[in-house]
């Protein structure tokens, strides 16, 4: 079937699949796609309508756009991320999320066909002066608004839980506008009388209280008024004479007065409260802690005393005090280790008595403080929420999802109910809330098309509010779940444009740019300028200085560009770094991947069936995709070819040896029985690859026209195809390669299969839902299954 090719306009965006018209794409795909459809349909382009910009398509080698209508955590349902790198988790071998989750099943966690040769070489990209100018042009404006968007910009009050019980009035500081304001003239009268006042604690406390009730514009002018500075100085000098209730009133008054966090008055107040803490009650301690939060002042010493006090008086905590304490723990980003067990038991004790908003506040406190929580407690919370989700505010619900993601909890009833409730709320949810919802799906590897479509429809109009982190997590999540939304072009073009605007943020948070680019790579989008920026020497150095492990992500991006974008002419990862990162992946594979029972069993049986270890090799053909392959080579007539020569001596002995698969042998193996399932399920599965070296120095050689693998110098014509040779890449998968409870591949493993085919391999799936049950069956049944997979007559014609 012919495919309509269209070149849309967007600044230097590479899309490795052909562009089809929107109408044709919708007709081909329909609203709900099966896995088979997803892996065989042509991808739709992502293009904006930027005036004056020219799109540049990078076409991977030997790509054919095939038509066959039919459909990955966070995600990434994975975070994962997989996580999240929120934890911002980098991709891991289990694909479970950064910053990064996840991180994912992180953390941190994308169809396959092969592309026709590029007819015309693309001109070498110009220098990225435009990018640098863009960074400088927007940096000052973005920095000015940064704080505005760094907070959870929600229409819902994050302290809404305090409205549910009157007890919170004595535990929290109400920073809202005072109910009764004083006239501005009275404020002037107070300031005039400061010079002549005797400075007693009672009078000073009354002055602070009255000034805090002035109109907002008058309070804002006090900071520059020398008379107010004189009042603060008098208070500092007399601080130890204040009673504890008066001192608390002064601190409470500082909140509406917007006293700067570094003000000397607050320095003195903090020292005095630390000195008095053990003589105060828990209610007073929590109230003071809430005042510090409202003043945005970090008080680690005070919080340490509060937590120690609470630990000693735990049995005296009321339900509101417990929730307020969890709230303070979260805002202080500190998790007292000695309280963990007591927190869990108290949650279970009051679980049915908590309001839904209080449950949201508890989850947020645990999430912000990185507090661990047992699966049992998290499941009980999720059980309660799943039954009453419609009555829960979106803000509280998002907080529960954060903790669900953090604990890697696969709570299916909650996720299914969420799929019913949340799509209608997406248009009125703030951008950070939408990001956390999306990241929860990717981190848990839970695919829900209705939710993802609602997110994609809502995002373009809100994309200007995205931080670099938000844009990265959206791209990661959609790529991790390998989902192309109906408005794919608008969705991706708007996010890529936002990445350009946020380039200056990536200098400080390099993990976010890699997260975004990997998410794009999963779904075959390769924006040249951003890739060039990410692979420059200075940016690579920033990734190495990051607190996150980003080497694997760099390797995945760099090698994917080599294989899928042969005309790319921008920056590349230096060969020595590629080798260093590859060796790191291979070392991990040898310790954690090749020794997995399902892989070892398959390797042993294949060696027995084919005639020895020289006929099969367990390794990573593509180390950057972090999963293993069982490589087998067949001649045109179907006979296996020996190639895995471990050393020169073995190579000499085995050069002319082989096992002829006679009819009798085949009959013994198959026992006249063949499985009905197709041996080649294109784009269905993945392990964690390991690449071999293509030369004596051990330099990885990916991205060439010919496939590569680890080869000994004793092997003739290492790395070259033999005449009529067919190379099979058998994929022994596990559940972490698929969306939860489905046969839908995650983005990383879609990317792997796509690239194996581009390099000339025939991908043969050994999916876990077939192989794992066979591990408990007889040897002859396992041999029969593997024989059918390797020697299926469909393989040679396909190759």
mmCIF file of C-alpha atoms in Angstrom, residues 16 39 70-71 133 189 204 257 309 350 377 427 486 517 550 559 651 713 735 757:
data_model
loop_
_atom_site.group_PDB
_atom_site.id
_atom_site.type_symbol
_atom_site.label_atom_id
_atom_site.label_comp_id
_atom_site.label_asym_id
_atom_site.label_seq_id
_atom_site.Cartn_x
_atom_site.Cartn_y
_atom_site.Cartn_z
ATOM 1 C CA UNK A 16 12.989 8.049 11.451
ATOM 2 C CA UNK A 39 4.927 -2.516 15.560
ATOM 3 C CA UNK A 70 -3.187 -3.354 14.234
ATOM 4 C CA UNK A 71 -0.809 -1.501 18.921
ATOM 5 C CA UNK A 133 21.518 32.821 21.628
ATOM 6 C CA UNK A 189 0.450 55.814 64.703
ATOM 7 C CA UNK A 204 6.104 44.845 71.508
ATOM 8 C CA UNK A 257 4.460 40.811 57.540
ATOM 9 C CA UNK A 309 10.270 15.264 71.370
ATOM 10 C CA UNK A 350 -6.269 5.644 62.303
ATOM 11 C CA UNK A 377 0.598 -0.163 54.652
ATOM 12 C CA UNK A 427 -8.083 19.773 31.657
ATOM 13 C CA UNK A 486 -3.894 11.181 18.216
ATOM 14 C CA UNK A 517 15.949 12.639 24.466
ATOM 15 C CA UNK A 550 23.993 8.944 33.510
ATOM 16 C CA UNK A 559 24.586 4.587 19.846
ATOM 17 C CA UNK A 651 38.944 -22.011 16.872
ATOM 18 C CA UNK A 713 40.913 -12.510 16.160
ATOM 19 C CA UNK A 735 7.865 -9.315 32.626
ATOM 20 C CA UNK A 757 16.620 -5.312 12.340
#
